[in-house]
CSV table of C-alpha atoms and ligand atoms in Angstrom, one decimal:
chain,number,residue,atom,x,y,z
A,8,MET,CA,25.4,-28.0,14.1
A,9,ASN,CA,21.5,-28.6,15.2
A,10,LYS,CA,21.2,-32.5,15.4
A,11,ILE,CA,17.8,-33.6,13.6
A,12,PRO,CA,16.3,-36.5,15.5
A,13,SER,CA,15.6,-39.7,13.8
A,14,ASN,CA,11.7,-39.3,13.8
A,15,ILE,CA,12.1,-36.0,12.2
A,16,MET,CA,14.3,-37.3,9.4
A,17,ALA,CA,11.8,-40.0,8.7
A,18,LEU,CA,9.3,-37.3,8.1
A,19,ALA,CA,11.6,-35.4,6.0
A,20,SER,CA,12.4,-38.1,3.8
A,21,ASN,CA,8.8,-39.3,3.3
A,22,THR,CA,7.7,-37.0,0.9
A,23,SER,CA,5.4,-39.1,-1.2
A,24,ASN,CA,3.2,-42.0,0.3
A,25,LYS,CA,2.1,-41.8,3.7
A,26,ARG,CA,2.6,-38.6,5.6
A,27,GLU,CA,3.5,-38.3,9.1
A,28,THR,CA,1.1,-37.7,12.0
A,29,VAL,CA,0.6,-34.1,13.0
A,30,CYS,CA,-0.5,-33.4,16.4
A,31,ILE,CA,-2.7,-30.1,17.2
A,32,PHE,CA,-3.2,-28.9,20.5
A,33,GLY,CA,-6.6,-27.2,21.0
A,34,THR,CA,-9.9,-28.0,19.3
A,35,GLY,CA,-11.1,-24.4,18.9
A,36,ASP,CA,-11.7,-22.8,15.7
A,37,PHE,CA,-8.2,-22.8,14.4
A,38,GLY,CA,-7.2,-26.2,15.4
A,39,ARG,CA,-10.4,-27.8,14.0
A,40,ALA,CA,-10.1,-25.9,10.6
A,41,LEU,CA,-6.4,-26.7,10.2
A,42,GLY,CA,-6.9,-30.4,11.3
A,43,HIS,CA,-9.5,-30.6,8.6
A,44,LYS,CA,-7.1,-29.1,5.8
A,45,LEU,CA,-4.4,-31.5,7.0
A,46,ILE,CA,-6.9,-34.5,6.9
A,47,GLN,CA,-7.7,-33.4,3.4
A,48,SER,CA,-4.2,-33.4,2.3
A,49,GLY,CA,-3.3,-36.7,3.5
A,50,TYR,CA,-2.0,-36.1,6.9
A,51,PRO,CA,-3.0,-38.2,9.9
A,52,VAL,CA,-4.0,-35.7,12.7
A,53,VAL,CA,-4.1,-36.3,16.4
A,54,PHE,CA,-5.7,-33.5,18.6
A,55,GLY,CA,-4.4,-32.7,22.2
A,56,SER,CA,-7.1,-31.7,24.1
A,57,ARG,CA,-8.3,-30.9,27.7
A,58,SER,CA,-11.4,-33.3,26.9
A,59,THR,CA,-10.8,-36.5,25.0
A,60,GLN,CA,-14.6,-36.6,24.0
A,61,THR,CA,-15.0,-36.1,20.4
A,62,SER,CA,-17.5,-33.7,19.0
A,63,GLY,CA,-19.5,-33.3,15.8
A,64,LEU,CA,-17.4,-30.3,15.0
A,65,ILE,CA,-13.9,-32.3,15.4
A,66,PRO,CA,-13.0,-33.8,11.9
A,67,LYS,CA,-14.1,-37.4,12.1
A,68,ASP,CA,-10.8,-39.0,10.7
A,69,ALA,CA,-9.0,-37.3,13.7
A,70,GLU,CA,-8.1,-38.8,17.0
A,71,VAL,CA,-8.8,-36.8,20.3
A,72,LEU,CA,-6.6,-37.6,23.1
A,73,ASN,CA,-4.8,-35.9,26.0
A,74,HIS,CA,-2.1,-33.4,25.5
A,75,ALA,CA,0.8,-35.8,26.7
A,76,GLU,CA,-0.6,-38.8,24.8
A,77,ALA,CA,-1.3,-37.0,21.5
A,78,ALA,CA,2.4,-35.4,21.8
A,79,GLN,CA,3.9,-38.7,21.8
A,80,LYS,CA,2.4,-39.6,18.3
A,81,ALA,CA,3.8,-36.7,16.4
A,82,ALA,CA,7.2,-35.1,15.7
A,83,ILE,CA,5.3,-31.9,14.8
A,84,ILE,CA,2.8,-30.2,17.1
A,85,ILE,CA,0.7,-27.3,16.3
A,86,ILE,CA,-0.2,-25.0,19.2
A,87,ALA,CA,-3.6,-23.6,18.3
A,88,ILE,CA,-4.2,-22.3,21.7
A,89,GLN,CA,-4.3,-18.7,23.0
A,90,ARG,CA,-0.9,-17.5,24.4
A,91,GLN,CA,-2.1,-16.7,27.9
A,92,HIS,CA,-2.7,-20.5,28.4
A,93,TYR,CA,0.6,-21.5,27.4
A,94,ASN,CA,1.5,-22.2,30.9
A,95,PHE,CA,0.1,-25.7,30.7
A,96,LEU,CA,2.9,-26.7,28.6
A,97,ALA,CA,5.3,-26.6,31.2
A,98,PRO,CA,4.7,-29.9,32.8
A,99,LEU,CA,4.9,-31.3,29.5
A,100,ALA,CA,8.4,-30.0,28.8
A,101,ASP,CA,10.0,-33.7,28.9
A,102,ILE,CA,7.4,-35.1,26.6
A,103,LEU,CA,7.8,-32.1,24.2
A,104,HIS,CA,11.6,-32.0,24.3
A,105,GLY,CA,13.0,-32.3,20.6
A,106,LYS,CA,9.7,-31.8,18.9
A,107,ILE,CA,9.1,-29.2,16.8
A,108,LEU,CA,6.3,-26.7,18.0
A,109,VAL,CA,4.4,-24.5,15.7
A,110,ASP,CA,3.3,-21.4,17.2
A,111,ILE,CA,0.4,-20.1,15.2
A,112,SER,CA,-1.0,-17.2,17.9
A,113,ASN,CA,-1.9,-13.8,17.4
A,114,ASN,CA,-2.3,-10.9,19.9
A,115,LEU,CA,-5.0,-8.2,20.2
A,116,LYS,CA,-2.6,-5.5,19.9
A,117,ILE,CA,0.7,-4.5,18.2
A,118,ASN,CA,3.6,-5.4,20.7
A,119,GLN,CA,1.4,-6.2,23.2
A,120,TYR,CA,3.9,-8.2,25.2
A,121,PRO,CA,7.7,-7.5,25.4
A,122,GLU,CA,8.7,-10.6,23.7
A,123,SER,CA,6.9,-12.3,20.9
A,124,ASN,CA,4.5,-15.2,21.6
A,125,ALA,CA,7.0,-17.8,19.8
A,126,GLU,CA,9.7,-16.7,22.1
A,127,TYR,CA,7.6,-16.9,25.2
A,128,LEU,CA,6.6,-20.3,24.0
A,129,ALA,CA,10.4,-21.1,23.7
A,130,GLN,CA,11.0,-20.0,27.3
A,131,ILE,CA,8.2,-22.4,28.4
A,132,VAL,CA,9.4,-25.3,26.6
A,133,PRO,CA,13.2,-24.7,26.2
A,134,GLY,CA,14.0,-28.2,24.8
A,135,ALA,CA,11.7,-27.6,21.9
A,136,LYS,CA,12.1,-26.4,18.4
A,137,ILE,CA,9.9,-23.4,17.8
A,138,VAL,CA,8.5,-22.4,14.7
A,139,LYS,CA,6.3,-19.5,13.9
A,140,ALA,CA,3.7,-19.8,11.1
A,141,PHE,CA,0.1,-19.8,10.1
A,142,ASN,CA,-0.8,-16.8,12.0
A,143,THR,CA,-1.9,-14.6,9.0
A,144,VAL,CA,-4.1,-17.3,7.6
A,145,SER,CA,-7.8,-17.2,9.2
A,146,ALA,CA,-9.6,-20.3,10.5
A,147,TRP,CA,-12.5,-19.3,8.3
A,148,ALA,CA,-10.1,-19.3,5.1
A,149,LEU,CA,-8.8,-22.6,5.9
A,150,GLN,CA,-12.2,-23.9,6.7
A,151,SER,CA,-14.1,-22.4,3.3
A,152,GLY,CA,-11.0,-23.0,0.9
A,153,THR,CA,-11.1,-19.5,-0.2
A,154,LEU,CA,-7.4,-18.8,0.3
A,155,ASP,CA,-6.9,-16.8,-2.6
A,156,ALA,CA,-6.7,-13.6,-0.8
A,157,SER,CA,-3.6,-14.4,1.0
A,158,ARG,CA,-1.8,-17.7,0.4
A,159,GLN,CA,1.5,-16.6,2.2
A,160,VAL,CA,2.6,-18.2,5.2
A,161,PHE,CA,5.4,-16.4,7.1
A,162,VAL,CA,7.6,-19.0,8.6
A,163,CYS,CA,10.6,-18.1,11.2
A,164,GLY,CA,12.4,-20.2,13.5
A,165,ASN,CA,16.2,-20.9,14.8
A,166,ASP,CA,16.3,-24.6,13.6
A,167,MET,CA,16.5,-24.9,9.9
A,168,GLY,CA,15.4,-28.5,9.8
A,169,ALA,CA,12.5,-27.7,11.9
A,170,LYS,CA,11.6,-24.6,9.7
A,171,GLN,CA,12.0,-26.7,6.6
A,172,MET,CA,9.5,-29.5,8.0
A,173,VAL,CA,7.0,-27.0,8.7
A,174,MET,CA,7.4,-25.2,5.2
A,175,ASP,CA,6.9,-28.8,3.7
A,176,ILE,CA,3.8,-28.8,5.4
A,177,VAL,CA,2.5,-25.4,4.3
A,178,ARG,CA,3.1,-26.2,0.7
A,179,ALA,CA,1.3,-29.4,0.9
A,180,LEU,CA,-1.7,-27.5,2.2
A,181,SER,CA,-1.2,-25.7,-1.3
A,182,LEU,CA,0.0,-22.5,0.5
A,183,THR,CA,3.2,-20.4,0.0
A,184,PRO,CA,5.9,-20.3,2.8
A,185,LEU,CA,7.9,-17.4,3.1
A,186,ASP,CA,10.8,-17.9,5.3
A,187,GLN,CA,11.3,-14.7,7.4
A,188,GLY,CA,14.6,-15.9,8.9
A,189,SER,CA,15.2,-16.6,13.0
A,190,LEU,CA,12.7,-16.5,15.7
A,191,LEU,CA,13.8,-12.8,16.0
A,192,ALA,CA,11.0,-12.1,13.1
A,193,ALA,CA,8.2,-13.5,15.2
A,194,GLN,CA,7.5,-10.3,16.7
A,195,GLU,CA,6.9,-8.6,13.2
A,196,ILE,CA,5.2,-11.5,12.0
A,197,GLU,CA,2.5,-11.4,14.8
A,198,ASN,CA,2.1,-7.7,14.3
A,199,TYR,CA,1.2,-8.2,10.4
A,200,PRO,CA,-2.4,-9.2,11.1
A,201,LEU,CA,-2.9,-6.3,13.5
A,202,GLN,CA,-1.7,-3.9,10.9
A,203,LEU,CA,-4.6,-1.6,9.0
A,204,PHE,CA,-3.4,-0.7,5.7
A,205,PRO,CA,-0.1,0.7,6.8
A,206,MET,CA,1.1,1.8,3.5
A,207,TRP,CA,-2.0,3.8,2.9
A,208,LYS,CA,-2.3,5.6,6.2
A,209,PHE,CA,-0.2,8.7,4.7
A,210,PRO,CA,-1.6,9.0,1.3
A,211,ILE,CA,-5.2,8.6,2.8
A,212,LEU,CA,-4.7,11.2,5.5
A,213,LEU,CA,-2.8,13.7,3.3
A,214,SER,CA,-5.4,13.6,0.5
A,215,LEU,CA,-8.0,14.1,3.2
A,216,GLY,CA,-6.3,17.1,4.5
A,217,LEU,CA,-5.6,18.6,1.1
A,218,THR,CA,-9.4,18.0,0.1
A,219,ILE,CA,-10.5,19.6,3.0
A,220,PHE,CA,-8.3,22.8,2.3
A,221,PHE,CA,-9.2,22.8,-1.0
A,222,PHE,CA,-12.8,22.6,-0.4
A,223,PHE,CA,-12.9,25.6,1.6
A,224,TYR,CA,-10.5,27.7,-0.5
A,225,CYS,CA,-13.0,26.8,-3.6
A,226,LEU,CA,-16.0,27.6,-1.2
A,227,ILE,CA,-14.6,31.1,-0.2
A,228,ARG,CA,-13.6,32.1,-3.6
A,229,ASP,CA,-16.3,30.6,-5.9
A,230,VAL,CA,-19.4,30.3,-3.7
A,231,ILE,CA,-19.3,32.9,-0.9
A,232,TYR,CA,-17.1,35.8,-3.0
A,233,PRO,CA,-19.9,36.0,-5.8
A,234,TYR,CA,-22.5,35.9,-3.0
A,235,VAL,CA,-21.0,38.8,-1.1
A,236,TYR,CA,-20.0,40.9,-4.0
A,237,GLU,CA,-22.4,40.3,-7.0
A,238,ASN,CA,-25.4,38.8,-4.8
A,239,LYS,CA,-25.2,35.7,-7.2
A,240,ASN,CA,-26.4,32.2,-5.5
A,241,PHE,CA,-23.7,29.7,-6.8
A,242,SER,CA,-24.3,27.2,-3.9
A,243,PHE,CA,-25.1,24.4,-6.5
A,244,PHE,CA,-21.4,24.5,-7.3
A,245,LEU,CA,-20.9,22.3,-4.2
A,246,ALA,CA,-22.2,19.3,-6.1
A,247,ILE,CA,-20.2,19.4,-9.3
A,248,SER,CA,-18.0,22.4,-10.0
A,249,ILE,CA,-16.2,22.2,-6.5
A,250,PRO,CA,-15.7,18.6,-6.5
A,251,ASN,CA,-14.2,18.7,-10.2
A,252,ARG,CA,-12.0,21.5,-9.5
A,253,ILE,CA,-10.7,19.6,-6.2
A,254,CYS,CA,-10.2,16.1,-8.0
A,255,PRO,CA,-7.8,17.2,-10.6
A,256,ILE,CA,-5.9,19.5,-8.1
A,257,LEU,CA,-5.2,16.6,-5.6
A,258,ALA,CA,-4.5,14.2,-8.8
A,259,LEU,CA,-1.7,16.6,-9.8
A,260,ILE,CA,-0.5,17.4,-6.4
A,261,LEU,CA,-0.3,13.8,-5.4
A,262,LEU,CA,1.3,12.8,-8.7
A,263,ALA,CA,3.8,15.3,-8.1
A,264,LEU,CA,4.2,13.9,-4.6
A,265,VAL,CA,5.3,10.5,-5.8
A,266,TYR,CA,8.2,12.2,-7.7
A,267,LEU,CA,9.3,14.8,-5.0
A,268,PRO,CA,10.9,12.2,-2.8
A,269,GLY,CA,13.1,10.8,-5.7
A,270,VAL,CA,14.5,14.2,-6.4
A,271,LEU,CA,15.1,15.0,-2.8
A,272,SER,CA,16.9,11.9,-2.5
A,273,ALA,CA,18.8,12.7,-5.5
A,274,ILE,CA,19.8,16.0,-4.2
A,275,ILE,CA,20.8,14.5,-0.7
A,276,GLN,CA,23.0,11.8,-2.5
A,277,LEU,CA,24.9,14.6,-4.4
A,278,TYR,CA,25.2,16.8,-1.3
A,279,ARG,CA,26.6,13.8,0.5
A,280,GLY,CA,28.3,12.4,-2.3
A,281,THR,CA,27.7,8.7,-1.3
A,282,LYS,CA,24.7,6.5,-1.1
A,283,TYR,CA,26.0,4.5,1.5
A,284,ARG,CA,24.2,6.8,4.5
A,285,ARG,CA,20.8,6.4,5.5
A,286,PHE,CA,17.8,8.8,4.5
A,287,PRO,CA,16.3,10.7,7.2
A,288,ASP,CA,13.2,8.4,8.4
A,289,TRP,CA,10.5,10.4,7.1
A,290,LEU,CA,11.9,10.3,3.5
A,291,ASP,CA,12.4,6.6,3.9
A,292,LYS,CA,8.6,6.4,4.8
A,293,TRP,CA,7.4,8.6,1.9
A,294,MET,CA,9.4,6.5,-0.6
A,295,LEU,CA,7.6,3.5,0.5
A,296,CYS,CA,4.2,4.5,0.0
A,297,ARG,CA,4.8,6.1,-3.3
A,298,LYS,CA,2.7,3.6,-5.1
A,299,GLN,CA,-0.2,4.2,-2.8
A,300,LEU,CA,0.0,7.8,-3.3
A,301,GLY,CA,0.2,7.3,-7.0
A,302,LEU,CA,-3.0,5.0,-6.8
A,303,VAL,CA,-5.0,7.9,-4.9
A,304,ALA,CA,-3.9,10.3,-7.5
A,305,LEU,CA,-5.3,8.2,-10.2
A,306,ALA,CA,-8.5,7.7,-8.5
A,307,PHE,CA,-8.8,11.6,-8.2
A,308,ALA,CA,-8.1,11.9,-11.8
A,309,SER,CA,-10.6,9.2,-12.8
A,310,LEU,CA,-13.2,11.1,-10.9
A,311,HIS,CA,-12.3,14.3,-12.6
A,312,VAL,CA,-12.9,12.5,-16.0
A,313,LEU,CA,-16.3,11.3,-14.7
A,314,TYR,CA,-17.2,14.9,-13.4
A,315,THR,CA,-15.8,16.2,-16.7
A,316,LEU,CA,-18.1,14.0,-18.9
A,317,VAL,CA,-21.2,15.2,-17.2
A,318,ILE,CA,-20.7,18.9,-17.9
A,319,PRO,CA,-22.5,19.2,-21.1
A,320,ILE,CA,-25.8,18.0,-19.4
A,321,ARG,CA,-25.6,20.3,-16.4
A,322,SER,CA,-28.5,22.7,-16.4
A,323,PHE,CA,-26.1,25.8,-15.5
A,324,VAL,CA,-24.0,24.8,-18.5
A,325,ARG,CA,-26.9,24.6,-20.9
A,326,TRP,CA,-28.5,28.0,-19.4
A,327,ARG,CA,-25.3,29.6,-20.2
A,328,ILE,CA,-24.8,28.3,-23.9
A,329,SER,CA,-28.7,29.1,-24.7
A,330,THR,CA,-28.1,32.8,-22.8
A,331,TYR,CA,-25.3,33.4,-25.1
A,332,ILE,CA,-26.9,32.4,-28.2
A,333,VAL,CA,-30.3,34.3,-27.6
A,334,SER,CA,-27.7,37.4,-26.9
A,335,GLN,CA,-25.9,36.9,-30.2
A,336,ALA,CA,-29.4,36.6,-31.7
A,337,LEU,CA,-30.9,39.6,-30.2
A,338,ASN,CA,-27.7,41.8,-31.2
A,339,ASN,CA,-28.3,40.3,-34.5
A,340,LYS,CA,-24.3,39.7,-34.2
A,341,THR,CA,-22.3,36.4,-34.6
A,342,GLU,CA,-19.2,36.1,-32.6
A,343,PRO,CA,-16.2,35.4,-35.1
A,344,LEU,CA,-14.2,32.1,-34.2
A,345,ASP,CA,-11.5,32.9,-31.7
A,346,THR,CA,-8.7,30.6,-33.0
A,347,THR,CA,-6.3,31.3,-30.2
A,348,ASN,CA,-9.1,30.4,-27.9
A,349,ALA,CA,-9.9,27.2,-30.0
A,350,TRP,CA,-6.3,26.5,-29.9
A,351,LEU,CA,-6.1,26.7,-26.0
A,352,SER,CA,-9.2,24.6,-25.5
A,353,ASP,CA,-8.2,21.8,-28.0
A,354,SER,CA,-4.6,21.7,-26.6
A,355,TYR,CA,-5.8,21.5,-23.0
A,356,LEU,CA,-8.2,18.7,-23.8
A,357,ALA,CA,-5.5,16.8,-25.8
A,358,LEU,CA,-2.9,17.2,-23.0
A,359,GLY,CA,-5.6,16.4,-20.4
A,360,ILE,CA,-6.7,12.9,-22.4
A,361,LEU,CA,-2.9,12.1,-23.1
A,362,GLY,CA,-2.0,12.6,-19.2
A,363,PHE,CA,-5.0,10.5,-18.1
A,364,PHE,CA,-4.1,7.4,-20.6
A,365,PHE,CA,-0.4,7.6,-19.3
A,366,PHE,CA,-1.7,8.0,-15.8
A,367,VAL,CA,-4.1,4.7,-16.4
A,368,LEU,CA,-0.8,3.0,-17.7
A,369,LEU,CA,1.2,3.8,-14.7
A,370,GLY,CA,-1.4,2.5,-12.4
A,371,ILE,CA,-1.7,-0.8,-14.5
A,372,THR,CA,1.9,-1.5,-14.5
A,373,SER,CA,1.7,-1.0,-10.8
A,374,LEU,CA,-0.7,-4.1,-10.3
A,375,PRO,CA,1.5,-7.0,-9.0
A,376,SER,CA,0.4,-9.3,-11.6
A,377,VAL,CA,1.9,-7.0,-14.2
A,378,SER,CA,4.7,-5.7,-12.1
A,379,ASN,CA,5.6,-9.3,-11.6
A,380,ASN,CA,5.9,-9.9,-15.3
A,381,VAL,CA,8.3,-7.3,-16.5
A,382,ASN,CA,11.9,-7.0,-15.6
A,383,TRP,CA,13.6,-4.4,-13.2
A,384,ARG,CA,14.5,-2.2,-16.1
A,385,GLU,CA,11.1,-2.2,-17.9
A,386,PHE,CA,9.5,-1.4,-14.7
A,387,ARG,CA,11.7,1.5,-13.9
A,388,PHE,CA,11.0,2.9,-17.7
A,389,VAL,CA,7.6,2.9,-17.1
A,390,GLN,CA,7.2,4.2,-13.5
A,391,SER,CA,10.1,6.8,-14.1
A,392,LYS,CA,10.3,7.6,-17.8
A,393,LEU,CA,6.6,7.5,-18.2
A,394,GLY,CA,5.8,8.7,-14.8
A,395,TYR,CA,7.5,12.1,-15.5
A,396,LEU,CA,5.9,12.2,-19.0
A,397,THR,CA,2.4,11.8,-17.1
A,398,LEU,CA,3.4,14.5,-14.6
A,399,LEU,CA,4.5,17.0,-17.4
A,400,LEU,CA,1.4,16.3,-19.5
A,401,CYS,CA,-0.7,16.8,-16.5
A,402,THR,CA,0.9,19.9,-15.5
A,403,ALA,CA,0.6,21.5,-19.0
A,404,HIS,CA,-2.9,20.6,-19.1
A,405,THR,CA,-3.5,22.6,-16.0
A,406,LEU,CA,-1.2,25.3,-17.2
A,407,VAL,CA,-3.2,25.8,-20.5
A,408,TYR,CA,-6.4,25.4,-18.6
A,409,GLY,CA,-5.4,29.1,-17.2
A,410,GLY,CA,-4.9,30.0,-20.7
A,411,LYS,CA,-4.9,33.9,-21.1
A,412,TRP,CA,-6.1,34.3,-17.6
A,413,PHE,CA,-3.0,32.6,-16.1
A,414,LEU,CA,-1.5,35.2,-13.4
A,415,SER,CA,-4.1,38.0,-14.5
A,416,PRO,CA,-5.0,40.1,-11.7
A,417,THR,CA,-8.6,39.7,-12.1
A,418,SER,CA,-8.5,36.2,-11.6
A,419,TYR,CA,-7.8,36.9,-7.8
A,420,ARG,CA,-10.6,37.1,-5.3
A,421,TRP,CA,-9.9,38.6,-1.9
A,422,TYR,CA,-6.2,38.5,-2.9
A,423,LEU,CA,-6.5,34.5,-3.3
A,424,PRO,CA,-5.4,32.9,-6.7
A,425,SER,CA,-7.3,30.3,-8.6
A,426,ALA,CA,-7.0,27.0,-6.8
A,427,TYR,CA,-5.6,25.5,-9.7
A,428,MET,CA,-2.7,27.9,-9.6
A,429,LEU,CA,-1.9,26.7,-6.2
A,430,SER,CA,-1.9,22.8,-7.6
A,431,LEU,CA,0.9,23.8,-10.0
A,432,ILE,CA,3.5,25.0,-7.2
A,433,VAL,CA,4.7,21.2,-6.4
A,434,PRO,CA,4.5,19.7,-9.9
A,435,CYS,CA,6.7,22.6,-11.3
A,436,ILE,CA,9.1,22.3,-8.6
A,437,VAL,CA,9.4,18.7,-9.0
A,438,LEU,CA,9.9,19.1,-12.9
A,439,VAL,CA,12.4,22.0,-12.8
A,440,VAL,CA,14.5,20.2,-10.2
A,441,LYS,CA,14.1,17.0,-12.4
A,442,PHE,CA,15.1,18.9,-15.3
A,443,VAL,CA,18.3,20.3,-13.6
A,444,LEU,CA,19.3,16.7,-12.2
A,445,ILE,CA,19.2,15.4,-15.7
A,446,LEU,CA,21.8,17.9,-17.0
A,447,PRO,CA,24.9,16.1,-17.5
A,448,CYS,CA,27.2,18.0,-14.8
A,449,LEU,CA,24.8,16.7,-12.4
A,450,ASP,CA,23.5,13.4,-13.8
A,451,LYS,CA,27.1,11.9,-14.3
A,452,PRO,CA,28.2,12.2,-10.7
A,453,LEU,CA,24.7,11.1,-9.4
A,454,THR,CA,25.0,8.0,-11.5
A,455,GLN,CA,28.3,7.2,-10.2
A,456,ILE,CA,27.2,7.8,-6.5
A,457,ARG,CA,24.3,5.2,-7.1
A,458,GLN,CA,26.8,2.6,-8.8
A,459,GLY,CA,28.8,2.8,-5.5
A,460,TRP,CA,31.2,5.5,-5.9
A,461,GLU,CA,31.8,7.7,-2.9
A,462,ARG,CA,33.5,11.4,-2.9
A,463,ASN,CA,35.0,10.6,0.6
A,464,PRO,CA,35.2,6.9,1.0
A,465,ARG,CA,34.9,5.8,4.6
A,466,TYR,CA,37.1,2.5,3.8
A,467,SER,CA,40.1,3.5,1.8
A,468,GLU,CA,41.8,0.4,0.2
B,26,NAP,P1,-10.2,-20.8,20.4
B,26,NAP,O1,-11.3,-21.1,19.2
B,26,NAP,O2,-10.5,-19.9,21.5
B,26,NAP,O3,-9.6,-22.0,20.6
B,26,NAP,C1,-8.6,-22.3,21.6
B,26,NAP,C2,-8.4,-23.7,22.1
B,26,NAP,O4,-7.4,-23.6,23.1
B,26,NAP,C3,-9.8,-24.1,22.8
B,26,NAP,O5,-10.6,-24.8,22.0
B,26,NAP,C4,-9.1,-25.2,23.8
B,26,NAP,O6,-9.1,-26.5,23.2
B,26,NAP,C5,-7.8,-24.6,24.3
B,26,NAP,N1,-7.7,-24.0,25.6
B,26,NAP,C6,-8.5,-23.1,26.1
B,26,NAP,N2,-8.3,-22.7,27.3
B,26,NAP,C7,-7.0,-23.7,27.6
B,26,NAP,C8,-6.4,-24.0,28.7
B,26,NAP,N3,-6.4,-23.0,29.7
B,26,NAP,N4,-5.3,-24.6,28.6
B,26,NAP,C9,-5.4,-25.4,27.5
B,26,NAP,N5,-5.9,-25.3,26.4
B,26,NAP,C10,-7.0,-24.3,26.2
B,26,NAP,O7,-9.1,-20.1,19.4
B,26,NAP,P2,-8.9,-20.2,17.9
B,26,NAP,O8,-9.6,-19.1,17.2
B,26,NAP,O9,-9.0,-21.7,17.8
B,26,NAP,O10,-7.3,-19.7,18.1
B,26,NAP,C11,-6.1,-20.7,18.5
B,26,NAP,C12,-4.9,-19.9,18.5
B,26,NAP,O11,-4.8,-19.4,16.9
B,26,NAP,C13,-4.9,-18.5,19.0
B,26,NAP,O12,-3.6,-18.5,19.4
B,26,NAP,C14,-4.9,-17.6,17.8
B,26,NAP,O13,-4.3,-16.4,18.0
B,26,NAP,C15,-4.4,-18.4,16.6
B,26,NAP,N6,-4.8,-18.0,15.4
B,26,NAP,C16,-6.5,-18.0,15.3
B,26,NAP,C17,-6.9,-17.6,13.8
B,26,NAP,C18,-8.5,-17.8,13.8
B,26,NAP,O14,-8.8,-17.4,12.6
B,26,NAP,N7,-9.2,-18.2,14.5
B,26,NAP,C19,-5.9,-17.1,12.9
B,26,NAP,C20,-4.8,-17.2,13.0
B,26,NAP,C21,-4.3,-17.6,14.5
B,26,NAP,P3,-9.5,-27.8,23.9
B,26,NAP,O15,-10.8,-27.7,24.4
B,26,NAP,O16,-9.5,-28.8,23.1
B,26,NAP,O17,-8.4,-28.1,25.2
């Protein structure tokens, strides 16, 4: 068991009145910002620096000493220095023996070095207790006090007592410590600030690829074809008509792709007869970005709603309506109301409105502030049951859009079906497979498997 030195015990027990001195090595941007925040929170701060002259930038209540003198004044030393300068700590190894060294450093690239900066620090000062913390907080956020965006401080280290004391300091600064385990987690923590929307990469690239595909598909069918065969110039379709075709198509496909990994994992589990075997990597990654896929889908659905709202004020639409009225007047003939068409059109709109309503509801429940306030069963109910209902409504909305022309040979241009027909493939597959999976003969074994039952148990009792 690790023995906690007496100076550290004193700091641990001192929770209220006077706080123990904290030493910061380095008077750079981060060192100064952290020093300022620590002083505000009641900690005496001593800086260890190459130059002991104070400047106007250094918090005025802090002391500035050379590294050796400063280290002797505190049990916790925060190393606010870039990793490439850590060598200067080697001669101080005796003074730093038994002290808690907090590594806050970041790198310029993901996995830049074979070992994490914190582990490297542990190699240079083997007698010290190394804790990784604060690297995901920026100096600017500390200085300006706008820490709302990220109050979380990831902490890891091999010495429980040392880690606990660093977490106490984190709490005293009104931040939230998140214990990530041993120092082995340091490399991952150091990679966090370098990641660029990791969960959004796949959904954004996928929607970009699909947008490009459907853009050219619609361009060929709706602009180039009428130009070639009917000598009609519909190039203005590029502004509203084509985007308003692409948006609902992408919304529907992406929404179906949120639920497709769920049905695939169910098939895999049924086939293997166990849940204790890992899914393929691609499926794991896909499942992890379902929320982001759903939110991108919602963004496309919202754009579709906006594009649809402007349809009545479009010049082309107004021209078509007036031409129709004039032709009726010229022929002295009024077209009777086509009730079937009226039904189809109203059903199409009603399904779209309901689908969008549930889509928005799904989006709202995925917000952390909402999802944190519902229990697991409620969350699953919304995301699974309401999710499938949304997919069903949106798929039905698209099916009814085709109405009487759905699958009609006249809707093919250059043998290409309408784009909305392509958009129905994935949702229909997901819904049909889901329907099959909820049949009792499959649902029962699947539920048992998810509760831990195995067809061929690997470890028999
Ligand atoms: P900085 O402004 O460049 O300051 C680094 C300090 O290190 C210098 O002011 C200097 O302090 C000391 N130093 C420089 N060369 C040295 C050497 N050869 N030997 C000993 N000490 C030396 O850097 P920073 O932005 O404060 O960042 C410090 C650490 O915090 C880095 O590891 C960085 O990755 C991490 N970090 C920074 C931020 C941020 O927002 N800036 C956020 C998270 C983590 P003295 O002149 O007093 O000796």
